[in-house]
Structures are given as C-alpha cells and as structure tokens.
Coordinates of C-alpha atoms and ligand atoms in Angstrom, one line a residue:
M1 CA 14.0 31.5 30.6
N2 CA 14.1 33.9 28.0
S3 CA 16.7 33.7 25.1
N4 CA 18.5 36.9 25.6
T5 CA 19.5 35.2 29.0
E6 CA 20.5 31.7 27.7
E7 CA 22.4 33.5 24.8
K8 CA 24.6 36.1 27.1
K9 CA 25.0 33.0 29.6
T10 CA 26.4 30.6 26.6
V11 CA 28.4 33.4 25.3
E12 CA 30.3 34.3 28.2
I13 CA 31.2 30.8 29.2
G14 CA 32.0 30.7 25.4
S15 CA 34.6 33.3 25.9
D16 CA 35.5 32.5 29.3
L17 CA 38.7 30.8 29.1
I18 CA 38.1 28.6 31.9
A19 CA 34.6 27.3 30.8
P20 CA 34.7 23.3 30.4
P21 CA 34.3 21.8 27.1
W22 CA 31.2 20.7 27.8
A23 CA 30.0 24.3 27.4
K24 CA 31.3 24.9 24.1
F25 CA 30.4 21.7 22.3
R26 CA 26.8 22.7 23.9
K27 CA 27.2 25.7 22.3
Q28 CA 28.6 24.6 19.2
M29 CA 25.4 22.3 18.8
L30 CA 23.0 24.6 19.8
G31 CA 23.4 26.2 16.2
S32 CA 22.1 22.7 14.7
F33 CA 19.0 22.9 16.5
P34 CA 15.8 24.6 15.0
S35 CA 15.5 28.3 16.3
P36 CA 12.6 28.2 18.5
F37 CA 12.2 31.9 17.9
K38 CA 11.8 34.0 14.4
S39 CA 15.2 34.0 12.4
D40 CA 16.6 34.7 9.1
N41 CA 19.2 32.2 9.4
D42 CA 17.1 29.3 11.1
S43 CA 19.4 26.5 10.6
L44 CA 16.4 23.9 9.9
A45 CA 15.0 26.2 6.7
D46 CA 18.5 26.4 5.8
G47 CA 19.4 22.9 6.2
I48 CA 16.0 21.4 4.3
S49 CA 16.4 23.8 1.6
L50 CA 20.1 22.7 1.2
A51 CA 18.9 18.7 1.5
I52 CA 16.3 19.1 -0.7
R53 CA 18.7 20.7 -3.6
E54 CA 21.1 18.0 -2.7
L55 CA 18.4 15.2 -3.0
D56 CA 17.4 16.8 -6.2
K57 CA 21.1 16.2 -7.8
L58 CA 20.1 12.6 -7.9
K59 CA 17.6 12.8 -10.2
P60 CA 18.0 12.1 -14.0
E61 CA 18.1 15.3 -16.4
S62 CA 15.1 14.0 -18.5
D63 CA 12.8 10.9 -18.8
K64 CA 15.5 9.3 -20.8
G65 CA 17.7 8.7 -17.5
S66 CA 17.4 5.8 -15.2
A67 CA 14.7 4.9 -13.1
F68 CA 16.5 4.8 -10.0
L69 CA 18.0 8.1 -8.4
G70 CA 21.8 8.8 -8.8
T71 CA 24.2 7.1 -11.1
N72 CA 25.2 4.2 -8.8
S73 CA 22.6 1.3 -8.7
A74 CA 24.7 -1.3 -7.0
L75 CA 23.8 -2.3 -3.6
T76 CA 26.7 -0.6 -1.7
I77 CA 26.0 -2.0 1.9
D78 CA 28.9 -4.1 3.1
F79 CA 26.6 -6.7 4.8
E80 CA 29.4 -8.3 6.7
N81 CA 30.6 -5.7 8.9
V82 CA 27.8 -3.2 8.5
K83 CA 26.8 -3.9 12.0
D84 CA 29.9 -3.7 13.5
S85 CA 29.6 -0.2 14.0
S86 CA 30.1 2.0 17.2
L87 CA 29.1 5.4 18.4
D88 CA 31.9 8.1 17.3
P89 CA 33.7 9.7 20.5
K90 CA 33.7 13.3 18.4
M91 CA 30.9 15.0 17.6
S92 CA 29.6 15.6 13.9
T93 CA 27.9 18.7 12.0
T94 CA 24.4 18.9 10.6
G95 CA 26.0 19.2 7.2
E96 CA 28.2 15.8 7.5
V97 CA 25.4 14.1 8.4
I98 CA 22.9 15.2 5.8
K99 CA 25.2 14.3 3.2
Q100 CA 25.4 11.1 4.2
V101 CA 21.7 10.7 4.6
I102 CA 21.7 11.6 0.7
K103 CA 24.2 9.2 -0.1
M104 CA 22.1 6.5 1.1
F105 CA 19.5 7.3 -1.3
E106 CA 21.9 6.8 -4.4
G107 CA 20.3 3.8 -6.1
L108 CA 16.5 4.0 -4.7
P109 CA 14.1 3.4 -6.8
N110 CA 12.9 7.3 -8.1
W111 CA 8.8 6.5 -7.6
G112 CA 8.0 9.3 -9.5
H113 CA 10.1 8.0 -12.7
P114 CA 7.4 7.6 -15.6
L115 CA 9.6 4.2 -16.2
T116 CA 8.5 3.1 -12.4
M117 CA 5.8 0.6 -12.8
N118 CA 6.5 -2.4 -10.4
N119 CA 3.7 -2.3 -8.0
V120 CA 1.4 -0.1 -6.1
N121 CA 4.0 2.5 -5.2
P122 CA 3.0 5.9 -6.3
Q123 CA 5.0 8.9 -5.9
G124 CA 3.4 10.9 -2.6
N125 CA 1.8 14.4 -3.8
T126 CA 3.5 17.5 -2.7
A127 CA 1.4 19.1 -0.4
A128 CA 1.0 15.1 1.4
I129 CA 4.6 15.6 1.8
V130 CA 5.1 19.1 2.8
A131 CA 2.4 18.6 5.5
A132 CA 3.8 15.4 6.8
V133 CA 7.3 17.2 7.0
L134 CA 5.6 19.9 9.0
S135 CA 4.6 17.4 11.5
E136 CA 8.3 16.4 12.1
I137 CA 9.3 19.6 12.9
F138 CA 6.8 20.7 15.4
A139 CA 5.9 17.4 16.7
P140 CA 2.3 17.3 17.4
N141 CA 1.3 13.8 19.2
I142 CA -2.1 12.9 18.0
L143 CA -2.3 10.6 21.2
E144 CA -4.4 13.1 23.2
G145 CA -5.6 16.8 22.9
E146 CA -3.0 18.6 24.8
Y147 CA 0.1 17.5 22.7
A148 CA -1.7 17.9 19.4
W149 CA -4.0 20.9 19.8
N150 CA -5.6 21.5 16.8
V151 CA -3.8 19.6 14.5
H152 CA -5.8 16.4 15.5
Q153 CA -8.5 18.3 13.3
A154 CA -6.8 16.4 10.7
E155 CA -7.9 13.0 12.2
L156 CA -11.3 13.7 13.2
E157 CA -12.0 15.9 9.5
S158 CA -10.5 12.6 7.7
A159 CA -12.9 10.5 9.6
G160 CA -15.4 12.5 8.4
I161 CA -14.8 13.0 5.0
L162 CA -13.8 9.0 4.4
A163 CA -17.2 8.0 6.5
N164 CA -19.3 10.4 4.1
L165 CA -18.1 8.7 1.1
A166 CA -18.5 5.4 2.2
G167 CA -22.5 6.9 3.0
W168 CA -22.1 6.4 6.7
K169 CA -23.3 9.2 9.2
P170 CA -19.9 11.0 9.5
K171 CA -20.8 12.4 12.9
E172 CA -21.1 8.7 14.5
A173 CA -17.9 7.1 12.4
G174 CA -14.4 7.5 13.5
C175 CA -10.9 6.9 12.4
I176 CA -7.4 6.0 13.5
Y177 CA -4.2 6.7 11.6
T178 CA -2.3 3.9 12.2
Y179 CA 1.0 1.4 10.5
G180 CA -0.1 0.2 7.4
G181 CA -2.9 -1.8 5.9
S182 CA -1.6 -4.3 8.1
G183 CA -2.2 -2.2 11.2
C184 CA -5.9 -1.7 9.6
W185 CA -6.0 -5.2 9.7
T186 CA -5.0 -6.0 13.4
Y187 CA -7.3 -3.2 14.1
H188 CA -10.2 -5.1 12.7
L189 CA -9.0 -7.7 14.5
K190 CA -8.9 -6.7 17.9
Y191 CA -12.6 -4.7 17.3
A192 CA -13.6 -8.5 16.6
L193 CA -12.3 -10.3 19.5
T194 CA -13.1 -7.6 21.9
R195 CA -16.9 -7.7 20.6
V196 CA -17.0 -11.4 19.9
L197 CA -15.3 -12.6 23.0
P198 CA -16.1 -10.0 26.1
D199 CA -13.8 -11.4 28.5
S200 CA -11.3 -11.9 25.8
R201 CA -9.6 -8.1 27.5
N202 CA -9.5 -9.4 30.6
K203 CA -9.1 -13.3 30.6
G204 CA -7.3 -13.4 26.8
I205 CA -8.2 -15.3 24.3
R206 CA -9.5 -18.7 25.1
T207 CA -11.9 -19.7 22.4
D208 CA -10.8 -20.4 19.0
A209 CA -13.0 -17.9 17.3
K210 CA -12.7 -17.7 13.3
V211 CA -11.3 -15.4 10.9
I212 CA -13.1 -15.6 7.4
C213 CA -11.5 -14.3 4.2
S214 CA -10.8 -15.3 1.0
Q215 CA -8.0 -17.5 -1.0
Q216 CA -6.9 -13.9 -2.5
A217 CA -6.9 -12.0 0.6
H218 CA -3.7 -10.2 1.5
Y219 CA -1.0 -12.2 3.8
T220 CA -1.2 -9.8 6.8
M221 CA -3.6 -12.1 7.8
L222 CA -1.1 -14.2 9.1
N223 CA 0.8 -11.1 11.1
S224 CA -2.6 -10.0 12.8
T225 CA -3.8 -13.5 13.6
D226 CA -0.2 -14.2 14.9
W227 CA 0.6 -10.9 16.8
M228 CA -2.9 -10.8 18.2
G229 CA -2.7 -14.2 19.9
L230 CA -5.7 -16.0 17.9
G231 CA -3.5 -18.0 16.0
M232 CA -2.9 -18.5 12.3
D233 CA -4.4 -21.7 12.2
N234 CA -8.1 -20.1 12.7
I235 CA -8.1 -18.6 9.7
I236 CA -10.6 -20.0 7.3
R237 CA -10.0 -19.4 3.7
I238 CA -12.8 -19.1 1.4
K239 CA -12.8 -20.3 -2.3
T240 CA -12.7 -17.9 -4.9
D241 CA -14.3 -17.7 -8.4
V242 CA -12.0 -18.4 -11.4
D243 CA -13.2 -15.3 -13.3
T244 CA -13.5 -12.7 -11.0
N245 CA -11.2 -13.7 -8.0
A246 CA -14.0 -12.9 -5.8
M247 CA -15.3 -14.5 -2.6
D248 CA -17.3 -17.8 -3.7
L249 CA -20.6 -16.8 -1.7
I250 CA -21.8 -20.8 -1.6
H251 CA -18.6 -21.8 -0.4
L252 CA -19.5 -18.9 2.4
E253 CA -22.2 -19.6 3.3
E254 CA -21.3 -23.4 3.9
V255 CA -18.6 -22.4 6.3
L256 CA -21.4 -20.3 8.3
K257 CA -23.6 -23.0 8.4
D258 CA -21.0 -25.4 9.3
C259 CA -19.6 -22.9 12.4
K260 CA -22.9 -22.2 13.8
A261 CA -24.0 -26.3 13.8
R262 CA -20.5 -26.8 15.4
K263 CA -21.5 -23.7 18.0
I264 CA -18.0 -22.0 16.7
P265 CA -18.0 -18.1 17.0
I266 CA -16.7 -16.2 13.9
A267 CA -14.9 -13.1 14.6
S268 CA -15.0 -11.4 11.5
V269 CA -15.4 -12.1 7.7
V270 CA -12.9 -9.7 5.7
C271 CA -14.0 -9.1 2.3
T272 CA -11.0 -7.8 0.2
M273 CA -11.8 -4.9 -2.1
G274 CA -9.1 -4.6 -4.5
T275 CA -6.7 -7.2 -4.2
T276 CA -2.9 -6.6 -5.2
D277 CA -2.6 -8.5 -8.6
A278 CA -6.0 -9.5 -9.9
S279 CA -8.2 -6.4 -8.6
A280 CA -10.6 -8.8 -6.9
F281 CA -13.5 -6.9 -5.0
D282 CA -15.6 -9.3 -2.4
P283 CA -19.2 -9.0 -2.8
V284 CA -20.0 -7.0 0.6
E285 CA -23.6 -6.7 0.9
K286 CA -24.4 -10.3 0.1
V287 CA -21.4 -11.2 2.7
R288 CA -23.4 -8.7 5.3
E289 CA -26.8 -10.8 4.4
L290 CA -25.0 -14.1 5.2
I291 CA -23.6 -12.9 8.8
D292 CA -27.0 -11.7 9.5
K293 CA -28.3 -14.9 8.4
Y294 CA -25.9 -17.1 10.7
P295 CA -25.7 -15.2 13.9
N296 CA -23.1 -16.5 16.4
P297 CA -24.1 -18.3 19.3
E298 CA -25.7 -17.6 22.3
G299 CA -22.9 -15.8 25.0
Y300 CA -20.7 -14.2 21.9
G301 CA -21.1 -11.1 20.4
K302 CA -21.9 -10.1 16.5
A303 CA -19.2 -10.8 14.1
I304 CA -17.5 -8.2 12.2
L305 CA -17.5 -7.2 8.9
Y306 CA -14.1 -5.7 7.9
C307 CA -13.3 -4.3 4.2
D308 CA -10.0 -4.6 3.6
S309 CA -9.8 -1.9 1.0
V310 CA -6.6 -0.5 1.3
I311 CA -6.0 -0.5 -2.3
G312 CA -9.2 -0.3 -3.6
W313 CA -10.5 2.6 -1.7
S314 CA -10.2 5.7 -3.7
W315 CA -12.4 4.2 -6.4
I316 CA -15.1 5.6 -3.9
A317 CA -14.2 9.2 -4.8
F318 CA -16.3 8.5 -8.3
K319 CA -19.5 8.6 -6.1
N320 CA -21.9 11.1 -7.8
Y321 CA -19.6 10.9 -10.9
D322 CA -22.2 11.1 -13.6
F323 CA -21.1 8.2 -15.7
K324 CA -23.6 9.3 -19.1
L325 CA -23.2 13.0 -19.1
N326 CA -19.0 12.2 -18.4
P327 CA -18.5 15.6 -17.4
L328 CA -14.7 14.6 -17.5
G329 CA -14.9 13.2 -20.5
F330 CA -12.9 9.7 -20.2
S331 CA -13.1 7.5 -23.1
D332 CA -15.2 5.2 -23.9
A333 CA -13.2 2.1 -23.1
V334 CA -12.2 3.6 -20.0
L335 CA -15.7 4.8 -18.7
P336 CA -17.3 1.4 -17.8
Y337 CA -14.1 0.1 -16.2
L338 CA -14.6 3.7 -13.3
E339 CA -18.0 2.6 -13.0
K340 CA -17.6 -1.1 -12.2
N341 CA -14.7 -0.4 -10.0
Y342 CA -17.2 2.5 -8.1
N343 CA -19.9 0.0 -7.8
A344 CA -17.0 -2.6 -6.1
I345 CA -16.2 -0.1 -3.8
K346 CA -19.6 1.1 -2.6
G347 CA -20.4 -2.0 -0.9
I348 CA -18.2 -0.7 2.1
F349 CA -20.9 0.7 3.1
Y350 CA -22.3 -2.8 4.6
A351 CA -19.2 -2.8 6.7
D352 CA -18.4 -2.3 10.2
A353 CA -15.0 -0.8 9.3
F354 CA -12.6 -0.3 6.3
G355 CA -8.8 0.4 5.6
V356 CA -7.4 3.1 3.7
D357 CA -4.0 3.3 2.6
F358 CA -2.8 6.4 1.6
H359 CA 0.4 5.8 0.3
K360 CA -1.6 3.0 -2.3
T361 CA -4.4 4.5 -4.3
G362 CA -3.9 8.1 -2.0
F363 CA -0.6 8.9 -3.7
S364 CA 1.0 10.2 -0.5
P365 CA 4.0 9.3 1.5
Y366 CA 4.3 6.7 4.1
I367 CA 2.9 6.1 6.6
S368 CA -0.6 7.5 6.5
S369 CA -3.0 4.4 6.9
A370 CA -6.5 5.1 8.3
F371 CA -8.8 2.4 10.0
V372 CA -12.4 3.8 9.8
Y373 CA -15.0 2.6 11.8
R374 CA -18.9 3.2 11.5
D375 CA -19.6 3.3 15.2
A376 CA -17.1 5.3 17.0
T377 CA -19.5 5.1 20.3
E378 CA -19.2 1.4 20.1
F379 CA -15.7 0.9 18.7
E380 CA -14.3 3.1 21.2
S381 CA -16.1 2.3 24.2
L382 CA -15.5 -1.5 23.9
L383 CA -11.6 -0.7 23.4
S384 CA -11.5 2.1 26.1
R385 CA -9.0 1.8 29.0
G386 CA -9.9 4.5 31.0
P387 CA -7.4 7.7 31.4
S388 CA -4.0 7.5 32.0
V389 CA -2.3 8.7 35.4
Y390 CA 0.2 10.6 33.2
L391 CA -1.8 13.0 31.1
Q392 CA -5.0 15.1 31.7
P393 CA -7.2 15.5 29.4
R394 CA -7.4 18.7 28.0
S395 CA -9.7 18.3 24.5
P396 CA -12.5 16.1 24.1
Y397 CA -10.5 14.0 22.1
N398 CA -8.0 11.6 23.5
P399 CA -7.8 8.5 21.4
L400 CA -4.9 7.0 23.3
N401 CA -7.7 6.1 25.4
Y402 CA -8.6 3.3 23.1
T403 CA -5.4 3.1 20.4
L404 CA -3.1 0.4 19.8
E405 CA -0.1 3.0 19.9
V406 CA 0.4 5.6 22.7
S407 CA 2.4 8.3 21.1
R408 CA 1.2 8.3 17.1
A409 CA 3.0 10.9 15.0
A410 CA 0.8 13.2 13.4
T411 CA 2.5 12.7 9.9
G412 CA 0.3 10.6 8.5
S413 CA -2.9 12.3 9.5
L414 CA -1.7 15.3 8.1
A415 CA -0.6 13.5 4.8
G416 CA -3.7 11.9 4.4
W417 CA -5.6 14.8 5.1
A418 CA -3.9 17.2 3.3
T419 CA -4.6 14.6 0.3
L420 CA -8.2 14.4 0.6
K421 CA -8.4 18.6 0.7
F422 CA -6.0 18.7 -2.4
F423 CA -7.4 16.0 -4.7
G424 CA -11.3 16.6 -3.8
H425 CA -13.5 14.2 -6.1
E426 CA -12.2 15.5 -9.2
G427 CA -8.8 14.9 -8.5
F428 CA -9.3 11.4 -7.4
Q429 CA -11.1 10.9 -10.9
S430 CA -8.9 12.4 -13.1
V431 CA -5.7 10.7 -11.7
L432 CA -7.2 7.5 -11.0
G433 CA -9.4 7.5 -14.6
G434 CA -5.9 8.8 -16.2
I435 CA -4.2 5.6 -14.7
L436 CA -6.8 3.3 -16.8
E437 CA -6.5 5.5 -19.7
N438 CA -2.8 4.5 -20.0
K439 CA -3.7 1.0 -19.3
V440 CA -6.3 0.6 -21.8
Y441 CA -3.7 2.2 -24.1
L442 CA -1.2 -0.1 -23.4
Q443 CA -3.6 -3.2 -23.3
S444 CA -4.8 -2.0 -26.9
E445 CA -0.9 -1.6 -28.4
M446 CA -0.3 -5.0 -27.1
K447 CA -3.1 -6.4 -29.9
N448 CA -0.2 -5.6 -32.2
N449 CA 2.0 -8.4 -31.3
S450 CA 0.7 -11.5 -31.4
E451 CA 3.4 -12.9 -29.2
M452 CA 2.3 -11.4 -26.6
V453 CA -1.2 -11.7 -24.4
C454 CA -3.1 -10.1 -21.6
V455 CA -3.7 -12.5 -18.9
N456 CA -6.2 -10.6 -16.7
P457 CA -8.3 -9.3 -19.3
E458 CA -11.4 -9.5 -17.0
D459 CA -9.9 -6.6 -14.5
Y460 CA -10.8 -3.4 -14.0
G461 CA -7.7 -2.5 -12.1
F462 CA -4.6 -0.7 -12.7
V463 CA -2.5 -3.9 -13.5
T464 CA -1.7 -5.5 -16.7
L465 CA -0.1 -9.2 -16.5
L466 CA 1.3 -9.9 -19.3
R467 CA 3.2 -13.4 -20.8
I468 CA 5.1 -13.0 -23.7
Y469 CA 5.8 -16.1 -25.8
P470 CA 8.8 -17.1 -28.2
K471 CA 8.8 -15.6 -31.8
G472 CA 6.6 -17.1 -33.7
V473 CA 4.3 -18.3 -31.1
Y474 CA 0.5 -17.1 -31.2
A475 CA -0.1 -16.4 -27.6
Q476 CA -3.4 -15.9 -27.1
F477 CA -4.0 -19.5 -28.4
Q478 CA -1.3 -21.0 -26.6
F479 CA -1.9 -19.4 -23.6
D480 CA -5.4 -20.6 -23.6
R481 CA -4.2 -23.9 -24.1
E482 CA -2.1 -23.6 -20.9
L483 CA -4.6 -22.4 -19.1
Q484 CA -7.3 -24.6 -19.8
D485 CA -5.4 -28.6 -20.8
P486 CA -3.4 -30.3 -18.3
A487 CA -1.8 -31.8 -21.9
F488 CA -0.1 -28.0 -21.8
R489 CA 1.0 -28.3 -18.4
H490 CA 4.8 -28.7 -19.4
D491 CA 4.5 -26.0 -21.9
L492 CA 3.2 -23.9 -19.1
I493 CA 6.1 -24.7 -16.8
K494 CA 8.5 -24.2 -19.7
H495 CA 6.9 -20.8 -20.4
N496 CA 6.6 -19.6 -16.8
K497 CA 10.5 -20.4 -16.5
M498 CA 10.9 -18.2 -19.4
I499 CA 8.8 -15.4 -18.1
H500 CA 10.5 -15.6 -15.0
L501 CA 14.3 -15.0 -16.9
I502 CA 12.8 -12.0 -18.9
G503 CA 11.3 -10.5 -15.6
D504 CA 15.0 -11.1 -13.9
K505 CA 16.5 -9.7 -17.0
L506 CA 14.1 -6.3 -17.0
F507 CA 15.1 -6.0 -13.8
E508 CA 19.0 -6.3 -14.3
W509 CA 18.5 -3.9 -17.3
Y510 CA 16.8 -1.2 -14.9
R511 CA 19.7 -2.0 -12.6
S512 CA 22.4 -1.4 -14.9
G513 CA 21.0 1.6 -16.7
K514 CA 20.7 -0.3 -20.2
K515 CA 19.3 1.9 -23.0
I516 CA 17.1 0.9 -25.5
N517 CA 16.2 3.4 -28.6
D518 CA 18.3 5.9 -26.4
Q519 CA 16.0 5.4 -23.4
C520 CA 16.4 3.4 -20.2
T521 CA 14.6 0.2 -19.9
P522 CA 11.5 0.0 -17.4
Y523 CA 11.1 -1.0 -13.8
L524 CA 8.7 -3.8 -13.9
S525 CA 8.0 -6.6 -11.7
Y526 CA 6.7 -10.3 -12.4
S527 CA 4.2 -12.6 -10.6
T528 CA 5.1 -16.1 -9.7
G529 CA 1.7 -17.2 -9.8
F530 CA -1.3 -14.9 -9.8
R531 CA -3.9 -17.4 -10.3
A532 CA -3.9 -21.1 -10.9
T533 CA -4.6 -22.9 -14.3
E534 CA -8.6 -23.7 -14.4
Y535 CA -7.8 -27.5 -14.1
N536 CA -5.9 -26.5 -10.6
R537 CA -8.3 -24.7 -8.6
D538 CA -7.7 -26.4 -5.7
M539 CA -3.8 -25.0 -5.9
K540 CA -2.8 -29.0 -5.3
D541 CA -0.4 -28.5 -8.0
P542 CA 1.9 -25.5 -7.0
E543 CA 3.0 -25.4 -10.9
A544 CA -0.1 -25.4 -12.3
V545 CA 0.0 -21.4 -11.9
I546 CA 0.2 -18.4 -14.6
Y547 CA 3.3 -16.6 -14.3
A548 CA 3.4 -12.9 -15.8
I549 CA 5.2 -9.7 -16.3
K550 CA 3.7 -6.7 -14.1
I551 CA 2.9 -3.7 -15.4
F552 CA 1.5 -1.4 -12.9
P553 CA 1.2 2.5 -13.8
L554 CA 0.3 4.0 -10.5
N555 CA 2.3 7.0 -11.6
V556 CA 0.6 10.6 -12.5
H557 CA 4.0 11.3 -15.2
I558 CA 3.5 8.1 -17.4
T559 CA 2.5 8.8 -21.2
P560 CA 1.3 6.5 -24.0
E561 CA 4.7 6.7 -24.9
V562 CA 6.3 5.2 -22.0
M563 CA 3.4 2.5 -22.6
N564 CA 5.1 1.9 -26.0
H565 CA 8.8 1.9 -25.0
T566 CA 7.7 -0.5 -22.4
L567 CA 6.2 -3.3 -24.8
V568 CA 9.6 -3.0 -26.9
C569 CA 11.6 -3.3 -24.0
I570 CA 9.9 -6.5 -22.9
A571 CA 9.9 -7.9 -26.3
A572 CA 13.7 -7.3 -26.3
A573 CA 14.6 -9.1 -23.1
R574 CA 12.8 -11.9 -24.5
D575 CA 14.7 -11.8 -27.6
E576 CA 17.9 -11.4 -25.5
V577 CA 16.7 -14.7 -22.7
M578 CA 15.8 -16.8 -26.1
A579 CA 19.0 -16.1 -27.8
H580 CA 21.0 -17.4 -24.6
Q581 CA 22.2 -20.7 -25.7
V582 CA 21.7 -22.7 -22.2
V583 CA 18.5 -21.2 -22.0
K584 CA 17.4 -21.8 -25.3
N585 CA 18.4 -25.7 -24.9
T586 CA 16.4 -25.5 -21.4
Y587 CA 13.4 -23.9 -22.4
V588 CA 12.5 -24.2 -26.0
Ligands
PLP601 C1 -1.1 -3.6 0.7 C2 -1.9 -4.4 1.5 C3 -1.9 -4.9 2.7 C4 -0.8 -4.5 3.8 O1 -0.8 -2.9 3.7 P1 0.8 -2.1 4.3 O2 0.4 -0.7 3.8 O3 1.7 -2.7 3.3 O4 0.8 -2.5 5.9 C5 -3.3 -5.4 3.1 N1 -4.0 -5.9 2.2 C6 -4.3 -5.6 1.2 C7 -5.2 -5.8 0.4 C8 -2.9 -4.5 0.5 O5 -2.9 -4.4 -0.7

C-alpha cells in the first residue's frame, strides 16, 4: 500500500463521525513514528534535535560547574515503591515521554567533564555516537546478510583492521561484536571448550577442563565459567610478580606440568593485557611457548590462548610509530611509557583470540566490544549450527550460524568501526599519549607535596594511585615501611582507613557540588586493595593490602590545571577528615 492511500483512508476515518476510537488514536500516534518518506517535518529529526538541546541544558556552563548533569545530584528514585507501577490506561505524547527521559539524566556523571576521572569511563566520540544512533533508526540486524545488507561491512572491516594491527592475516581472521569485555571472555571460553572437548556441544561438559589466568585477571572469569557451565572451581589462578603484577611464568609452568602429569586438559590460558588498576600485561609470547611445550593429553584439542586485552588493546595503534624520531613530539618522560605499552600489547600476535572494548580505551559509547579471532575458518566451523529454517542466506556473511546471540544490533559495530575510521593511528596515538602527558604532569606535581606518594610508579598505564598521609608525615618513607615491614601493619591499616574516608569525602563533595578555589571538586574513586604488602604475597592477611585514591584521567578535556586542582582537593579532603574529632581519635 502506498502512502497516499494510507493517508487518505486515515483522513476519511478521522473526519468520519462514526469512526471508531481506535482509528482516531492510531491516527494520532502515526505522527510519532518516523516518516518512511522524505519529509521536512519528520517527528524523528525534530524529536532528536529537541531532545539533544534539552539534554544539553543539563550541562554546566563551564569547567567550574559540577561533574554531574543538572543541579540535583540526589538519587531521587523511590526505591521502596518504584516497582509499584502499571501501564497507563491513556496514551501519552512523544514530547512528554522524552521530557521524562531527560529528567532521568539529572545527576548522572558527565563523562566528558574534565573533573570526571573515576575509572575507565571515557566520553564517546561524536562519530561513534552518531553512527550508533543511526543504527537505532534503521535497525540493521547483523545476525545475517538479509537484515544487515551493506551495514555488516562495519563488522567485517573491523575484523580486518584489528587483525592487521595484531599482525595477523586479515582475510583469515574474524570478529564478533558482542556484549562487553565479559562477552568476549565468554566467547573465548566457548571457543576453548568446543576445541578442547569436542563432544561438549552435544553431550555437555563432562570433563573438568581448566581455565588458567593470573591473580590479577578480571572477575568476569567467574561470570564466564559459571554461565558456560564449566564451573568456577575449574579456574586456576597463577601468582603474579610483586613489582610488575604480571603472570609468574615459573608458577604457570608448574601448573601446566602438573595438569599434564595428571592427564587434566587445559581449556585455555588467559593473558590479561592491561589490568584495571595496575595496568599489568602478561607475557603472551612466553605463555605461548609453555602451552606448546605441555600439549593436552591425547583425545583433547589444543588449548586456546586468549588475550583479555579489552583495556590495553588500543596501545597497538602505536604499531609503526617511530619512537626515535617521535614525529608527534611526545615528551621525554612519556615516550618510554608509550614504547613499553606498545611492546607489551604487541604480544596479542601470539593469541588465538583477543578482546577489544571500544567503550574503554576506544572512546566509544556502549556496547561496542569486539571478540577478534585469528582463524575464522576454524572458529566459525567449530561453532557452526547450520542454517536456520526461518532465514535464507542472502549474503556470504551470516554470523547467526555461530554466534551466541541471534538478533544483534549493529550499534556496537558501527560505533567501533566509526572510531577506527575517525581516529586512525594518529588519533589513537595523540589521545592515548595525551593522557599520559597529563598523568606524568600530575605525578611530577605530586612530588611537591611530601605528604603524598604515588604507589604505582612502575606502571605505564593511565591510572595514578595516590596515598596521602597526615600533615607532617613524610609519605614516601612511611609508605615504604608500610609496604615492606610487618611491624608497620598497624600504621598501614590506620592509614588505609583514612584513605577510605578521604575517598568517601571526595565523593560526597563531588555529589554535593562543593567548590574549592571557585571550582567544583573532582569525581575520583579509590581502591581498597590494589595490591598486597610484600610480606603478604599470598594474600592470607586480607587487611595487609594497599588502599589508594585513584585518578584515572582518561578524558580528552583534561588539562594540567585540572591535575593541579585535583591535588589541592585531595589535600583539602585529607584536612577535613583529619579535623573531624572522632576520626582523629580513631586514626591518629
Ligand atoms: C572491563 C573489563 C572486563 C569486563 O568488560 P565489560 O566490558 O565491562 O563487560 C574484562 N576484563 C578486563 C581486563 C576489563 O578491564
């Protein structure tokens, strides 16, 4: 039916006094669906434009304003009664609903605000956001060719670009955009179980195959082993080096040797490439050698080597950077960090698969994670289910035959692809290097305050972990004793509690819009144990761990002035905590 007949009928019904009410309501609603035709007053274009302008009203005037949206930072949800909700008998209007949606954004962290430095939560870039929004409008479904048509180029080309960066043959590789770094972990585990336990797809998992990862691995290992049905008890944790936090190869070899002797198959070994706080990278090349040295017993497939590189992946964009000529002019302090990070991440070459979170160090909106595999023929045939009776193959690319998901929005693939296209090598290099320039500046400024100490000076990543001590305490000296000497365990715990209170004070200030030097205070976070003390390597003593304030300047709008202001605010929060009489008695 073409538009003219549809419109005419509706008009006739609308002008007809005996038209049934449903037809009137339906006619009213039509204006709130996007026009399928070219139109100068499409409700969608107008609605989006209006909504963005309304949403922008929640932004502060300048960097002096708060790091959350709007003016009311309180949690306004009535948690007791919020579920006591039912469908309205009457219909509403698009405008009214959008107004209510915008209201929900009141108080939300403003991820782009230069004072937002709490975690790996970067603001998405405009190309990626727009690309993602477009996929919501025309809804390509990348489950197969017929519903995605040319849009599935985004996934295929991403696979090629990412494989090329890893040093793989791009035409032989593949990728699947899925639900986050956790989804990538789960995909790798399915790949591993299918390869190592060939019967498992039909008979279920009947063998306790092991998944090996380091003590610093992300907790999503629990999600994946649990949901995949392998069981969390089948994870083996490898010790990490006290200084580098990387996987201890001697311990790994012991475990592999022991499993081999007992005829226990290994499903996979996971190298974490950039842990959240310590930015540790596991030695992939050496791990590959060990996997090859201790193959699985007869009857089982070869173990998978997976790189959980969802944070660290983007350092790979420094491939081909001339660190000697330094064409982008990074400072002498930052240049060696860039090179170290690149040298650490390039080990993904040795993996069977790696994970990419564009929403972390790819400056893209959620959810845009890519699980990238080296051997597409193997992966796709191992997991193949054969064609569906509902759908007919209309293109050579029909990933629904082997994906976990059935329908898959193109949102993530378009966001990731748009970012790759927009950034190029130069963009990634400038943004990542720029973060480290700010970090290095922050750490050099910290040296001017002897009550502060950076407790992760060896690490080359984005985050600065800081401890601040009471007035007059020489932080470096005090921290060294707390780190090494069990005689200072009491001091350590006392100061951990203080860090905890300072962290909460800073959060309270951020949420209440407190100002220092006429500027709002930063949105930071803290770690309640980013590492153990040296005498507590086996973590038997849960309290002998290092607490620290976390500064994660993963934000393109940050300037050196913001770094200085941050240090001023941390010291002020310390003073406030110390001034509190009760606290003073408890901690000093
Ligand atoms: C964030 C993270 C994950 C989990 O990823 P999501 O995208 O949050 O699902 C897994 N591993 C590492 C190392 C991470 O940093």
